[in-house]
């Protein structure tokens, strides 16, 4: 029985001692904190502070080597109009080889001046005069709790003020909050209250909150206390704000409606831009592709009457020059100058880019196309036409049909004068006839010993393909469509991209519809190049 | 219609009609009630207690400004004679042991003494800049008296002479006087207002 009792008592004693030790350790730590604060804040010696209504502590620091024993020092304080008193000192070792001399008072008088004198062996080393209520250094606020207010980006901070009677309404608090990973934080001040709501915080982030306290300086004054232990808390996650969502939906809906309206109103323009109409000659050849599958002979045989309609159009619209392209000229690879076509095509490309240049080129060519002699002169005038002359001469000498489809680059077209074996006086008629897109061609074709079936470059040799596309006009036939008679002059005119647009119309699609025939066997110019060429360039036939 | 007076054939004496006679009684009654209301014996409406200490804080700030100004004053800022001022010392243990009446008495006597001292200072000081400060301080002391009155603290009857009063000091310099003035306001006056019963009842 007594053993149990004793053991219980012993246990209690041990616990009590432990608690005391803990509290002493804590107090010592607090004291160290305050000492460090005052070392920074207080410039006078001795450094003094009041912790409460009655406690008052003063201390000063001396180096270990120079410090004497505690007995050598005397701490004397005198209130106004009163006798002086002495304060018992104690020495405490401090970090960095220093010694702390501390004086502690348990009863103080406030609102009255206090004179302090520190003497070492009778010699005054420190002197100070202060009012105790103006040097408060409190403990940091305890029980700092942070909670969510329930609203986005807000936190509610509350704490317990230091337990000082009469001074509750003189206290000023600073709440420091920062994101857990950043060092830069913000500070909010609260006066005479024990809670504060932080606003404007980011949702879903962790925050570190600390509080410190100071007396406001009107009736009492002091230094800022140490920061309380930080409290970590996470704010509410970002909420789905229905207002913002609905606004976003409405605005996007309005934008969609507007864009659709815009698109629909400019439907035609956009369609033209994105899907440009590639002209096809289907409309001119009724039934050629649909019924006869591109077989031209059959179609011609069947629809003779219909074909006459279309040439009539051309008769009214254009006066084809006798110098118009009648055939493509494909030259043998043995001919010496294969490089010039690229030059021409290059120049063509260059021309393409600048209308002026094209016009210049046209100007150069135009006189050539006007008349035989003029053409010859014109061609002679141009440097690259010399080459053509040479080639023609070569052709005269070696009228060998080349099996190669094209030595010339696709942009080259050759205008041959009187490219068939008709008599010269019938030249004009023939030329006129040749102006007829297809009939003339096939007529001449029949008369020709040429084996070419599709001298019209644009008409595909393989009748399987049902498209009369002027782009294919650059497929040079396998055979040379050579006029047989030696008597007439050949003028291979390299027409680098002249649009033989005889119609006065200027629209690209009209060009496509109209010139397609002209280009088919005159100038093999692809449709897409046509816009770059001067359209208003009727080439008149002077005959 | 009640006031219509029918005139008799002679047109000399207005003949009071029956209606006029009937109105006599209500008129008298109304008059009686009004008079009684005026003379109703009743307490004067009590002053609302001024419990907000910001008023006093304002006075304290102004007293501090006066003290600072006096410290920097070189000429014409001296007290001609030594004055009696209240002690400003506050020992919380001692203060709490006193009851409300004693505290009030101490504060009110101190205020009275300060008023006397400041009036003397006003006449002694020749610096015009200080005059405004001192006048302000005297006005503030009177306002504090009004605040105390609003807290149901009874009036203070000043003693016949200031000599031998307890809890007083004698100061002879203007700066000391103003320092005492500030410390007194910050200390005892504030503690009294904090602890005032009237304000406690409001809070609770």
XYZ file of C-alpha atoms in Angstrom:
747
model
C 0.000 0.000 0.000
C 2.606 2.456 0.985
C 4.752 1.383 -1.920
C 1.961 2.190 -4.330
C 1.368 5.438 -2.641
C 4.991 6.306 -2.724
C 5.331 5.332 -6.311
C 2.323 7.406 -7.232
C 3.721 10.376 -5.412
C 7.031 9.838 -7.050
C 5.438 9.670 -10.457
C 3.524 12.832 -9.801
C 6.652 14.542 -8.669
C 8.503 13.481 -11.761
C 5.717 14.748 -13.956
C 5.626 17.989 -12.079
C 9.349 18.444 -12.452
C 9.144 17.656 -16.122
C 6.449 20.194 -16.633
C 8.348 22.777 -14.765
C 11.435 22.046 -16.702
C 9.490 22.343 -19.892
C 8.043 25.633 -18.846
C 11.417 26.872 -17.764
C 12.889 25.841 -21.040
C 10.091 27.574 -22.824
C 10.530 30.685 -20.773
C 14.207 30.687 -21.436
C 13.547 30.372 -25.127
C 11.084 33.235 -24.992
C 13.546 35.317 -23.115
C 16.195 34.642 -25.695
C 13.824 35.712 -28.396
C 13.069 38.937 -26.598
C 16.701 39.611 -25.998
C 17.428 39.227 -29.668
C 14.543 41.518 -30.582
C 15.701 44.193 -28.181
C 19.264 43.951 -29.291
C 17.980 45.025 -32.687
C 15.356 47.508 -31.647
C 16.680 49.179 -28.554
C 19.719 51.290 -28.901
C 20.151 52.434 -25.343
C 21.805 50.658 -22.495
C 20.561 48.983 -20.413
C 17.836 47.529 -22.588
C 14.583 47.421 -20.722
C 11.124 46.115 -21.411
C 7.915 45.440 -19.604
C 6.109 42.199 -20.138
C 2.920 42.964 -18.304
C 1.378 45.289 -15.808
C 3.868 44.455 -13.158
C 6.891 42.766 -14.670
C 9.839 44.756 -15.768
C 13.174 43.478 -17.012
C 16.383 45.272 -17.839
C 19.599 43.799 -19.145
C 22.882 44.716 -20.747
C 25.538 42.736 -22.530
C 29.219 42.597 -21.878
C 32.046 40.574 -23.321
C 33.059 37.590 -21.303
C 36.680 38.693 -20.935
C 35.905 42.159 -19.741
C 32.944 41.313 -17.581
C 33.416 41.148 -13.885
C 31.405 39.241 -11.409
C 27.873 40.165 -10.637
C 28.843 41.756 -7.386
C 30.830 44.415 -9.083
C 27.756 45.876 -10.691
C 24.888 47.813 -9.150
C 21.567 48.620 -10.746
C 19.802 51.634 -9.254
C 16.408 52.973 -10.268
C 14.607 56.048 -9.068
C 11.030 57.052 -9.671
C 10.231 60.705 -9.920
C 10.032 62.401 -6.594
C 10.944 59.221 -4.811
C 13.940 57.595 -3.313
C 16.107 55.303 -5.322
C 16.116 51.563 -5.035
C 18.442 48.815 -6.057
C 17.659 45.865 -8.210
C 19.308 42.477 -7.662
C 21.288 41.341 -10.711
C 22.008 37.954 -12.170
C 24.402 36.985 -14.884
C 23.600 34.613 -17.722
C 26.012 33.467 -20.388
C 25.006 34.359 -23.901
C 25.976 33.262 -27.371
C 29.115 34.573 -28.949
C 31.196 34.818 -25.802
C 29.018 37.370 -24.121
C 27.493 37.750 -20.756
C 24.054 39.039 -19.960
C 23.371 40.968 -16.764
C 19.713 40.961 -15.952
C 17.593 42.938 -13.512
C 14.027 41.910 -12.913
C 11.355 43.855 -11.040
C 8.064 42.484 -9.906
C 6.373 45.708 -9.044
C 6.431 48.742 -11.196
C 4.962 52.169 -11.264
C 3.705 53.390 -14.549
C 3.050 56.818 -15.939
C 5.941 58.174 -14.028
C 9.494 58.736 -14.990
C 12.085 56.202 -13.938
C 15.774 56.926 -13.849
C 18.135 53.974 -14.095
C 21.808 53.952 -13.283
C 24.190 51.077 -13.676
C 27.443 51.240 -11.865
C 30.447 49.004 -11.901
C 32.459 49.388 -8.797
C 31.037 52.825 -8.239
C 31.641 54.047 -11.744
C 28.601 54.884 -13.772
C 28.625 52.843 -16.917
C 25.003 53.102 -18.045
C 22.367 55.749 -17.536
C 18.823 55.812 -18.749
C 15.511 57.519 -18.114
C 12.258 56.024 -19.297
C 8.574 55.502 -18.685
C 7.751 51.889 -18.180
C 4.417 51.940 -19.995
C 6.226 52.990 -23.125
C 8.525 49.987 -23.417
C 6.185 47.056 -23.615
C 7.400 43.906 -25.284
C 4.653 41.362 -25.147
C 4.538 37.689 -25.880
C 3.139 36.818 -29.265
C -0.580 36.066 -29.446
C -1.444 32.547 -28.509
C -3.849 30.074 -30.044
C -3.715 31.447 -33.545
C -6.441 29.623 -35.452
C -7.160 30.011 -39.134
C -10.368 28.766 -40.618
C -12.282 29.121 -43.818
C -15.156 31.553 -43.945
C -16.988 29.509 -46.544
C -16.417 32.036 -49.280
C -13.897 31.898 -52.044
C -10.455 33.298 -51.312
C -11.134 34.196 -47.699
C -9.730 33.048 -44.440
C -10.727 33.873 -40.914
C -7.805 34.375 -38.518
C -8.444 34.539 -34.810
C -6.156 34.616 -31.805
C -6.123 35.151 -28.093
C -4.844 38.595 -27.063
C -2.173 38.788 -24.415
C -3.884 38.714 -21.059
C -3.367 42.294 -19.958
C -6.099 44.073 -18.229
C -6.779 47.650 -19.173
C -4.740 47.256 -22.306
C -6.987 45.223 -24.575
C -8.176 48.208 -26.507
C -4.701 49.608 -26.875
C -3.352 46.645 -28.760
C -2.471 46.551 -32.415
C -2.007 43.312 -34.332
C -0.255 42.500 -37.524
C -1.306 39.423 -39.486
C 1.212 38.234 -42.012
C 0.042 35.815 -44.673
C 2.004 34.367 -47.532
C 1.751 31.404 -49.824
C 3.465 28.458 -48.282
C 6.270 28.308 -50.835
C 6.939 32.002 -51.310
C 8.823 34.319 -49.011
C 7.068 37.472 -49.938
C 3.936 37.958 -47.951
C 1.394 40.582 -47.154
C 0.504 42.156 -43.874
C -2.840 43.226 -42.514
C -3.281 45.370 -39.419
C -6.032 44.893 -36.923
C -6.656 47.182 -34.009
C -8.208 46.219 -30.730
C -9.834 43.088 -32.084
C -8.963 39.465 -31.848
C -9.920 38.268 -35.281
C -9.454 39.288 -38.873
C -10.774 38.146 -42.242
C -8.210 37.886 -45.009
C -9.569 38.570 -48.449
C -8.343 38.325 -51.967
C -6.566 35.035 -51.535
C -5.999 32.548 -54.283
C -8.238 29.512 -54.147
C -6.775 26.112 -53.627
C -3.400 27.277 -52.331
C -1.655 26.726 -49.062
C -1.071 29.786 -46.934
C 1.131 30.481 -43.941
C -0.351 32.842 -41.375
C 1.347 34.480 -38.388
C 0.373 37.193 -35.952
C 2.256 39.628 -33.782
C 1.175 42.290 -31.340
C 2.207 45.742 -30.219
C 0.676 48.474 -28.105
C -0.754 51.256 -30.167
C 1.336 54.097 -28.793
C -1.305 56.493 -27.502
C -1.500 55.502 -23.905
C 0.958 52.661 -23.939
C 3.782 51.967 -26.297
C 6.368 49.335 -26.976
C 8.052 47.100 -29.534
C 6.578 44.571 -31.902
C 6.403 41.184 -30.354
C 7.916 38.112 -31.931
C 5.864 36.370 -34.614
C 3.600 33.640 -33.427
C 4.163 30.122 -34.682
C 2.977 29.911 -38.278
C -0.262 28.173 -39.108
C -0.655 26.471 -42.467
C -3.995 26.252 -44.131
C -5.301 25.614 -47.582
C -7.943 27.816 -49.093
C -11.048 26.465 -50.695
C -10.547 25.134 -54.197
C -11.647 27.197 -57.119
C -15.309 27.052 -57.516
C -17.299 26.670 -60.586
C -18.756 30.066 -60.927
C -22.067 29.719 -62.681
C -22.236 33.373 -63.579
C -18.937 33.384 -65.409
C -19.782 30.121 -67.146
C -23.133 31.371 -68.350
C -21.617 34.636 -69.536
C -18.955 32.754 -71.434
C -21.543 30.579 -73.091
C -23.682 33.535 -74.081
C -20.766 35.451 -75.521
C -19.472 32.480 -77.454
C -22.951 31.838 -78.782
C -23.219 35.430 -79.943
C -19.829 35.206 -81.605
C -20.760 31.998 -83.366
C -23.978 33.518 -84.624
C -22.124 36.565 -85.877
C -19.487 34.533 -87.629
C -22.088 32.331 -89.253
C -23.946 35.393 -90.430
C -20.758 36.777 -91.865
C -19.919 33.523 -93.573
C -23.362 33.157 -95.038
C -23.478 36.696 -96.306
C -20.133 36.298 -97.989
C -20.794 32.762 -99.034
C -20.203 33.264 -102.656
C -17.040 35.235 -102.186
C -15.584 32.671 -99.860
C -16.564 29.801 -102.061
C -14.796 31.436 -104.936
C -11.702 31.904 -102.853
C -11.549 28.478 -101.392
C -12.878 26.464 -104.232
C -12.239 28.423 -107.350
C -14.238 27.246 -110.247
C -12.074 25.393 -112.571
C -13.586 25.993 -115.881
C -14.387 22.980 -117.864
C -15.546 22.872 -121.382
C -18.376 20.551 -120.580
C -20.910 23.206 -121.309
C -19.577 23.788 -124.737
C -19.380 20.190 -125.642
C -22.806 19.009 -124.897
C -22.837 15.393 -124.285
C -19.235 14.811 -125.115
C -18.301 13.581 -121.717
C -21.606 12.441 -120.457
C -22.765 10.401 -123.407
C -19.746 9.569 -125.400
C -17.284 9.409 -122.585
C -14.871 11.752 -124.203
C -14.796 10.106 -127.571
C -14.553 13.076 -129.729
C -15.056 11.395 -133.063
C -18.281 9.886 -132.090
C -19.479 13.009 -130.589
C -18.562 14.968 -133.606
C -20.337 12.537 -135.749
C -23.442 12.788 -133.690
C -23.644 16.399 -132.974
C -22.547 18.124 -136.034
C -25.212 20.675 -135.860
C -24.502 21.596 -132.322
C -20.916 22.215 -132.966
C -21.684 24.890 -135.403
C -23.177 26.968 -132.726
C -20.062 27.368 -130.780
C -17.831 28.492 -133.547
C -20.350 31.189 -134.267
C -19.633 32.604 -130.904
C -16.032 32.729 -131.684
C -16.620 34.323 -134.974
C -18.394 37.152 -133.359
C -15.949 37.550 -130.581
C -12.596 37.191 -131.999
C -10.704 37.771 -135.065
C -8.101 35.230 -134.818
C -4.830 36.178 -136.148
C -3.319 34.019 -138.764
C -0.398 33.853 -136.466
C -2.228 32.104 -133.765
C -0.953 28.907 -132.418
C -1.908 26.123 -134.621
C 0.055 23.427 -133.093
C 2.495 22.705 -130.478
C 5.914 22.204 -131.481
C 7.805 19.539 -129.794
C 11.377 19.577 -130.704
C 13.760 16.747 -130.830
C 16.084 16.343 -127.939
C 18.971 16.544 -130.290
C 18.246 20.110 -130.926
C 20.888 22.193 -129.460
C 19.267 24.556 -127.124
C 17.078 22.955 -124.563
C 17.952 25.432 -121.982
C 16.200 28.337 -123.434
C 12.722 27.213 -122.618
C 13.468 27.374 -119.007
C 14.668 30.822 -119.592
C 11.526 31.661 -121.263
C 9.546 30.054 -118.612
C 11.578 31.933 -116.100
C 10.977 35.080 -117.873
C 7.435 34.058 -118.041
C 7.397 33.562 -114.367
C 8.951 36.897 -113.940
C 6.404 38.284 -116.247
C 3.748 36.680 -114.367
C 4.676 38.532 -111.324
C 4.613 41.898 -112.856
C 1.907 42.897 -115.136
C 4.038 45.502 -116.683
C 6.611 43.045 -117.691
C 4.013 40.814 -119.151
C 2.641 43.661 -121.042
C 6.081 44.436 -122.209
C 6.460 40.910 -123.305
C 3.161 41.133 -124.993
C 4.174 44.275 -126.615
C 7.131 42.492 -127.859
C 5.081 39.702 -129.133
C 2.113 41.513 -130.269
C 3.631 43.124 -133.264
C 5.033 39.789 -134.098
C 1.603 38.314 -134.051
C 0.119 41.022 -136.091
C 1.662 40.216 -139.310
C 4.042 37.843 -140.786
C 6.700 40.306 -141.433
C 5.979 42.166 -138.297
C 6.110 38.995 -136.426
C 9.334 38.106 -137.899
C 10.719 41.432 -137.049
C 9.276 41.322 -133.667
C 10.700 38.000 -133.065
C 13.938 39.013 -134.344
C 13.849 41.836 -131.952
C 13.610 39.641 -129.000
C 16.708 37.890 -128.015
C 15.228 34.628 -127.097
C 13.389 34.395 -130.298
C 16.607 34.039 -132.125
C 16.778 30.729 -130.604
C 13.411 29.880 -131.987
C 14.494 30.865 -135.389
C 17.356 28.547 -135.091
C 15.158 25.788 -134.018
C 12.806 26.361 -136.824
C 15.604 26.190 -139.206
C 16.641 23.031 -137.605
C 13.183 21.745 -137.926
C 13.122 22.552 -141.544
C 16.188 20.569 -141.891
C 15.132 17.768 -139.677
C 11.448 17.510 -139.581
C 11.575 14.414 -137.474
C 8.688 13.798 -135.249
C 9.905 13.407 -131.807
C 8.458 10.870 -129.640
C 9.296 12.703 -126.628
C 6.406 14.562 -125.374
C 8.016 17.749 -124.393
C 11.367 19.267 -124.396
C 9.932 22.551 -124.037
C 8.720 23.603 -120.720
C 5.100 23.672 -120.241
C 4.810 27.355 -120.590
C 6.089 27.471 -124.077
C 3.715 27.610 -126.837
C 4.571 27.974 -130.361
C 2.663 29.964 -132.748
C 3.122 28.668 -136.181
C 2.188 30.546 -139.140
C 0.039 28.762 -141.578
C 0.667 25.511 -140.066
C -0.903 23.287 -142.646
C -0.448 22.346 -146.232
C -2.979 24.695 -147.593
C -2.091 27.060 -150.270
C -0.909 30.396 -149.114
C -3.682 32.341 -150.606
C -6.005 30.296 -148.654
C -3.865 31.144 -145.786
C -6.264 33.498 -144.303
C -9.190 31.238 -144.632
C -7.270 28.518 -143.171
C -6.233 30.687 -140.384
C -9.746 31.671 -139.838
C -10.763 28.166 -139.936
C -8.061 27.328 -137.629
C -9.565 29.778 -135.312
C -12.439 27.424 -135.070
C -11.631 25.485 -132.077
C -12.010 21.965 -132.985
C -13.458 21.503 -136.379
C -10.638 23.244 -138.031
C -8.249 21.304 -136.038
C -9.720 18.075 -137.007
C -10.144 19.186 -140.543
C -6.569 20.024 -140.733
C -5.800 16.955 -138.933
C -7.500 14.928 -141.529
C -5.614 16.597 -144.225
C -2.414 16.242 -142.472
C -0.302 13.289 -142.732
C 0.422 13.907 -139.207
C -0.342 11.084 -137.000
C -1.228 13.207 -134.174
C -4.705 12.814 -132.953
C -4.783 15.443 -130.492
C -2.917 18.378 -131.680
C -5.005 20.323 -129.523
C -2.937 20.192 -126.560
C -5.824 20.679 -124.406
C -7.669 17.735 -125.814
C -6.284 14.736 -124.201
C -4.961 12.084 -126.410
C -6.526 9.555 -124.292
C -10.112 10.177 -124.830
C -10.805 8.519 -121.660
C -10.183 11.596 -119.766
C -13.137 13.750 -120.092
C -11.740 17.068 -119.339
C -10.778 19.742 -121.633
C -8.422 21.415 -119.394
C -6.187 23.998 -120.691
C -3.563 22.878 -118.330
C -3.144 19.810 -120.272
C -2.489 21.961 -123.176
C 1.083 21.655 -122.314
C 1.173 18.093 -123.040
C 2.909 18.107 -126.204
C 1.850 15.534 -128.598
C 4.098 12.847 -129.504
C 4.230 13.942 -133.005
C 5.057 17.091 -134.571
C 2.272 18.519 -136.381
C 4.258 19.602 -139.253
C 2.917 21.398 -142.133
C 3.990 19.617 -145.153
C 4.595 22.218 -147.732
C 8.006 23.707 -147.753
C 6.881 26.873 -149.280
C 5.497 28.718 -146.408
C 7.349 30.156 -143.671
C 7.338 28.719 -140.311
C 7.373 31.033 -137.486
C 7.625 29.223 -134.297
C 6.560 31.811 -131.964
C 7.297 31.147 -128.440
C 4.462 32.632 -126.721
C 5.500 32.737 -123.191
C 2.279 33.155 -121.637
C 0.393 35.537 -123.764
C -3.217 35.126 -123.200
C -4.921 35.126 -126.481
C -7.964 36.580 -125.062
C -9.874 37.938 -127.933
C -12.941 38.635 -126.018
C -13.400 42.024 -124.607
C -14.487 40.507 -121.375
C -12.277 40.833 -118.439
C -13.572 38.352 -116.013
C -11.410 35.413 -115.372
C -14.104 32.859 -115.741
C -15.275 34.389 -118.951
C -11.759 34.172 -120.153
C -11.839 30.635 -119.197
C -14.959 29.991 -121.122
C -14.004 31.963 -124.119
C -10.362 31.540 -124.544
C -10.332 27.981 -123.774
C -10.639 27.119 -127.318
C -8.186 29.642 -128.401
C -5.782 28.407 -125.900
C -6.499 24.919 -126.738
C -4.713 25.007 -129.869
C -3.211 28.368 -129.900
C -1.686 29.126 -126.636
C -1.397 26.377 -124.209
C -1.772 28.407 -121.216
C -3.122 26.947 -118.072
C -6.149 28.477 -116.593
C -4.498 29.494 -113.439
C -2.020 31.640 -115.211
C -4.533 33.547 -117.035
C -5.308 36.063 -114.382
C -1.764 37.193 -114.371
C -1.821 38.003 -117.971
C -3.285 41.120 -119.335
C -6.675 40.253 -120.292
C -7.612 43.240 -122.202
C -5.256 42.499 -124.866
C -7.095 41.722 -127.983
C -4.813 40.670 -130.567
C -6.143 41.953 -133.702
C -5.611 40.315 -136.895
C -4.375 42.596 -139.420
C -4.305 39.885 -141.779
C -69.932 76.951 -37.001
C -69.283 76.817 -33.342
C -67.664 80.155 -33.461
C -70.263 81.856 -35.350
C -71.783 84.523 -33.373
C -75.235 85.385 -34.143
C -75.823 88.911 -33.909
C -78.893 90.069 -32.351
C -81.110 92.743 -33.754
C -79.188 95.415 -31.847
C -75.860 94.405 -33.247
C -74.255 95.382 -30.059
C -73.597 92.295 -28.169
C -72.664 89.180 -29.961
C -74.896 86.529 -28.700
C -73.066 83.400 -27.909
C -74.633 80.467 -29.484
C -75.115 77.091 -28.008
C -72.134 75.751 -29.977
C -69.727 78.194 -28.443
C -70.673 77.239 -24.978
C -70.178 73.623 -25.788
C -66.571 74.222 -26.925
C -65.548 75.912 -23.728
C -64.921 72.760 -21.835
C -62.617 71.063 -24.358
C -60.585 74.211 -24.649
C -59.993 74.457 -20.977
C -59.128 70.811 -20.789
C -56.557 71.116 -23.543
C -54.978 74.087 -21.915
C -54.801 72.293 -18.601
C -53.140 69.292 -20.123
C -50.557 71.381 -21.872
C -49.680 73.234 -18.728
C -49.431 70.076 -16.731
C -47.166 68.551 -19.321
C -44.755 71.419 -19.032
C -44.716 71.401 -15.325
C -44.617 67.696 -15.033
C -42.076 66.930 -12.372
C -39.461 64.765 -13.973
C -35.800 64.099 -13.981
C -33.770 65.828 -16.639
C -32.800 63.457 -19.416
C -29.605 61.802 -18.297
C -26.535 62.451 -20.374
C -25.562 59.631 -22.610
C -22.407 58.114 -21.181
C -19.400 58.805 -23.290
C -17.673 55.494 -23.193
C -15.660 55.765 -26.357
C -12.107 56.283 -25.320
C -11.160 57.742 -28.639
C -12.213 61.093 -27.239
C -9.664 60.776 -24.495
C -7.077 59.473 -26.944
C -7.585 62.606 -28.932
C -6.964 64.735 -25.852
C -3.891 62.731 -25.037
C -2.473 63.282 -28.505
C -3.018 67.011 -28.222
C -1.419 67.099 -24.795
C 1.565 65.252 -26.215
C 1.856 67.791 -28.993
C 1.842 70.561 -26.421
C 4.582 68.873 -24.454
C 6.738 68.443 -27.518
C 6.186 72.069 -28.468
C 7.125 73.207 -25.014
C 10.329 71.203 -25.121
C 11.393 72.985 -28.261
C 10.363 76.378 -26.952
C 13.313 78.593 -26.146
C 11.995 81.894 -24.990
C 9.011 82.998 -23.092
C 8.106 79.536 -22.008
C 8.629 79.458 -18.300
C 6.481 79.039 -15.313
C 6.469 81.994 -13.083
C 5.698 80.100 -9.941
C 5.738 76.514 -8.805
C 2.416 74.807 -8.986
C 0.773 71.832 -7.408
C 0.062 68.995 -9.703
C -1.379 65.566 -9.111
C 0.812 62.548 -8.883
C 0.602 60.481 -11.990
C 2.040 57.288 -10.574
C -0.054 54.225 -11.138
C 0.740 51.086 -9.293
C -1.779 48.630 -10.540
C -1.967 46.733 -7.339
C -2.600 49.870 -5.408
C -5.001 51.229 -7.973
C -7.112 48.133 -8.057
C -7.460 48.133 -4.354
C -9.165 51.507 -4.416
C -12.850 51.597 -4.978
C -14.581 53.520 -7.664
C -15.306 56.495 -5.513
C -11.740 56.962 -4.445
C -10.538 56.621 -7.953
C -13.016 59.196 -9.146
C -12.050 61.543 -6.395
C -8.406 61.217 -7.201
C -8.996 61.875 -10.857
C -11.238 64.828 -10.342
C -8.972 66.543 -7.890
C -6.080 65.987 -10.206
C -8.002 67.512 -13.075
C -8.849 70.516 -11.007
C -5.254 70.998 -9.997
C -4.131 70.759 -13.551
C -6.642 73.338 -14.585
C -5.256 75.730 -12.055
C -1.727 75.047 -13.079
C -2.417 75.459 -16.756
C -4.207 78.710 -16.185
C -1.167 79.979 -14.396
C 1.016 78.735 -17.218
C -1.148 80.565 -19.685
C -0.482 83.814 -17.961
C 3.223 83.083 -17.521
C 3.999 82.057 -21.054
C 4.534 84.856 -23.501
C 5.171 82.753 -26.586
C 2.097 83.050 -28.734
C 2.551 79.633 -30.318
C 2.289 78.030 -26.931
C -0.845 79.960 -26.124
C -2.890 77.939 -28.556
C -1.545 74.699 -27.117
C -2.260 75.728 -23.559
C -5.729 76.971 -24.402
C -6.404 73.704 -26.127
C -5.260 71.773 -23.084
C -7.484 73.760 -20.763
C -10.458 73.215 -23.075
C -9.732 69.516 -23.141
C -9.647 69.331 -19.364
C -13.082 70.893 -19.217
C -14.304 68.397 -21.793
C -12.978 65.573 -19.678
C -14.992 66.965 -16.815
C -18.058 66.749 -18.993
C -17.215 63.182 -19.921
C -16.930 62.306 -16.248
C -20.239 63.924 -15.595
C -21.789 61.828 -18.308
C -20.557 58.753 -16.504
C -22.471 59.717 -13.420
C -19.382 60.632 -11.510
C -20.401 63.284 -9.111
C -19.111 66.758 -9.179
C -15.957 67.642 -7.441
C -15.925 70.332 -4.911
C -12.586 71.982 -4.972
C -10.803 72.480 -1.712
C -10.171 75.849 -0.262
C -6.454 75.680 -0.716
C -4.158 73.395 -2.488
C -1.581 73.302 0.196
C -1.126 70.023 1.967
C -3.180 68.025 -0.426
C -2.321 64.427 -0.622
C -1.062 62.849 -3.711
C 0.393 65.955 -5.179
C 3.699 67.190 -6.314
C 5.091 70.546 -6.933
C 6.640 71.381 -10.220
C 8.378 74.541 -11.201
C 9.113 74.139 -14.915
C 6.675 74.318 -17.776
C 7.935 71.139 -19.395
C 7.495 69.208 -16.163
C 3.986 70.581 -15.873
C 3.027 69.510 -19.330
C 4.649 66.161 -18.844
C 2.600 65.629 -15.723
C -0.446 66.696 -17.663
C 0.174 64.051 -20.323
C 0.988 61.311 -17.864
C -2.058 62.048 -15.834
C -4.347 61.798 -18.790
C -2.736 58.619 -20.027
C -2.746 56.995 -16.669
C -5.348 57.660 -14.097
C -7.942 59.362 -16.201
C -7.898 56.608 -18.767
C -8.051 53.878 -16.192
C -11.005 55.542 -14.574
C -12.872 55.841 -17.845
C -12.081 52.278 -18.717
C -13.484 51.032 -15.472
C -16.499 53.318 -15.369
C -19.613 51.577 -14.222
C -21.849 53.271 -16.705
C -19.778 51.951 -19.514
C -19.624 48.481 -18.015
C -23.396 48.292 -17.949
C -23.575 49.273 -21.562
C -21.101 46.617 -22.545
C -22.791 43.900 -20.579
